[in-house]
PDB file of C-alpha atoms in Angstrom:
ATOM      1  CA  UNK A 436      38.470   8.051   2.190  1.00 74.00           C
ATOM      2  CA  UNK A 437      38.018   4.270   2.426  1.00 82.00           C
ATOM      3  CA  UNK A 438      34.998   4.692   4.680  1.00 88.00           C
ATOM      4  CA  UNK A 439      33.242   6.999   2.208  1.00 85.00           C
ATOM      5  CA  UNK A 440      34.127   4.695  -0.695  1.00 86.00           C
ATOM      6  CA  UNK A 441      32.604   1.777   1.218  1.00 90.00           C
ATOM      7  CA  UNK A 442      29.467   3.835   1.923  1.00 88.00           C
ATOM      8  CA  UNK A 443      29.133   4.711  -1.772  1.00 86.00           C
ATOM      9  CA  UNK A 444      29.558   1.080  -2.760  1.00 86.00           C
ATOM     10  CA  UNK A 445      26.939  -0.090  -0.243  1.00 85.00           C
ATOM     11  CA  UNK A 446      24.546   2.670  -1.337  1.00 83.00           C
ATOM     12  CA  UNK A 447      24.891   1.741  -5.017  1.00 84.00           C
ATOM     13  CA  UNK A 448      24.454  -1.971  -4.310  1.00 83.00           C
ATOM     14  CA  UNK A 449      21.536  -1.414  -1.938  1.00 82.00           C
ATOM     15  CA  UNK A 450      19.654   1.329  -3.754  1.00 80.00           C
ATOM     16  CA  UNK A 451      20.414   0.584  -7.375  1.00 76.00           C
ATOM     17  CA  UNK A 452      21.176  -3.146  -6.995  1.00 78.00           C
ATOM     18  CA  UNK A 453      24.575  -2.605  -8.586  1.00 76.00           C
ATOM     19  CA  UNK A 454      23.198  -1.619 -11.982  1.00 79.00           C
ATOM     20  CA  UNK A 455      24.835   1.752 -12.558  1.00 79.00           C
ATOM     21  CA  UNK A 456      25.855   2.706 -16.069  1.00 84.00           C
ATOM     22  CA  UNK A 457      29.154   4.621 -16.349  1.00 85.00           C
ATOM     23  CA  UNK A 458      27.500   7.486 -18.236  1.00 86.00           C
ATOM     24  CA  UNK A 459      25.095   8.010 -15.307  1.00 84.00           C
ATOM     25  CA  UNK A 460      27.655   7.718 -12.528  1.00 85.00           C
ATOM     26  CA  UNK A 461      27.994  11.505 -12.103  1.00 88.00           C
ATOM     27  CA  UNK A 462      24.262  11.868 -11.466  1.00 87.00           C
ATOM     28  CA  UNK A 463      24.254   9.000  -8.954  1.00 86.00           C
ATOM     29  CA  UNK A 464      27.276  10.409  -7.131  1.00 88.00           C
ATOM     30  CA  UNK A 465      25.629  13.849  -7.004  1.00 90.00           C
ATOM     31  CA  UNK A 466      22.630  12.274  -5.285  1.00 87.00           C
ATOM     32  CA  UNK A 467      24.872  10.403  -2.835  1.00 88.00           C
ATOM     33  CA  UNK A 468      26.809  13.580  -1.967  1.00 88.00           C
ATOM     34  CA  UNK A 469      23.545  15.487  -1.466  1.00 86.00           C
ATOM     35  CA  UNK A 470      22.247  12.840   0.930  1.00 85.00           C
ATOM     36  CA  UNK A 471      25.595  12.415   2.713  1.00 87.00           C
ATOM     37  CA  UNK A 472      26.035  16.146   3.316  1.00 86.00           C
ATOM     38  CA  UNK A 473      22.553  16.464   4.786  1.00 81.00           C
ATOM     39  CA  UNK A 474      22.494  13.343   6.957  1.00 82.00           C
ATOM     40  CA  UNK A 475      22.926  15.329  10.194  1.00 81.00           C
ATOM     41  CA  UNK A 476      21.116  18.517   9.198  1.00 77.00           C
ATOM     42  CA  UNK A 477      18.989  20.166  11.872  1.00 78.00           C
ATOM     43  CA  UNK A 478      16.402  21.114   9.258  1.00 75.00           C
ATOM     44  CA  UNK A 479      15.755  17.623   7.896  1.00 71.00           C
ATOM     45  CA  UNK A 480      12.022  18.061   8.446  1.00 74.00           C
ATOM     46  CA  UNK A 481      12.001  21.089   6.169  1.00 83.00           C
ATOM     47  CA  UNK A 482      14.184  19.413   3.577  1.00 76.00           C
ATOM     48  CA  UNK A 483      11.263  17.643   1.894  1.00 82.00           C
ATOM     49  CA  UNK A 484       9.344  20.890   1.490  1.00 86.00           C
ATOM     50  CA  UNK A 485      12.400  22.696   0.123  1.00 85.00           C
ATOM     51  CA  UNK A 486      12.966  19.828  -2.280  1.00 85.00           C
ATOM     52  CA  UNK A 487       9.374  20.092  -3.494  1.00 89.00           C
ATOM     53  CA  UNK A 488       9.770  23.832  -4.028  1.00 91.00           C
ATOM     54  CA  UNK A 489      12.913  23.264  -6.090  1.00 89.00           C
ATOM     55  CA  UNK A 490      11.303  20.430  -8.057  1.00 88.00           C
ATOM     56  CA  UNK A 491       8.396  22.665  -9.041  1.00 92.00           C
ATOM     57  CA  UNK A 492      10.654  25.591  -9.959  1.00 93.00           C
ATOM     58  CA  UNK A 493      13.271  23.575 -11.882  1.00 88.00           C
ATOM     59  CA  UNK A 494      12.933  22.273 -15.419  1.00 88.00           C
ATOM     60  CA  UNK A 495      12.967  18.467 -15.661  1.00 85.00           C
ATOM     61  CA  UNK A 496      16.091  16.614 -16.789  1.00 84.00           C
ATOM     62  CA  UNK A 497      15.203  13.941 -19.305  1.00 90.00           C
ATOM     63  CA  UNK A 498      17.083  10.731 -19.941  1.00 90.00           C
ATOM     64  CA  UNK A 499      18.157  12.166 -23.283  1.00 90.00           C
ATOM     65  CA  UNK A 500      19.687  15.188 -21.494  1.00 87.00           C
ATOM     66  CA  UNK A 501      21.604  12.951 -19.079  1.00 85.00           C
ATOM     67  CA  UNK A 502      22.994  10.775 -21.864  1.00 87.00           C
ATOM     68  CA  UNK A 503      23.882  13.798 -24.003  1.00 84.00           C
ATOM     69  CA  UNK A 504      26.093  15.210 -21.209  1.00 67.00           C
ATOM     70  CA  UNK A 505      28.195  12.041 -21.015  1.00 59.00           C
TER      71      UNK A 505
END
């Protein structure tokens, strides 16, 4: 548990430079979990193409939508 918490903290500080708003924390943690769960995937090369397919097929989430959920 401490190791994962340290990884999350380093990821937030390194990627987002520590500027994470509490109302957006769920979205940031979802991204971290997605990346963490796929770090050793055998299909990492295909992951980008699958991500593109999902991005094209999925409706965009606006800032207003993210804030409204909080």
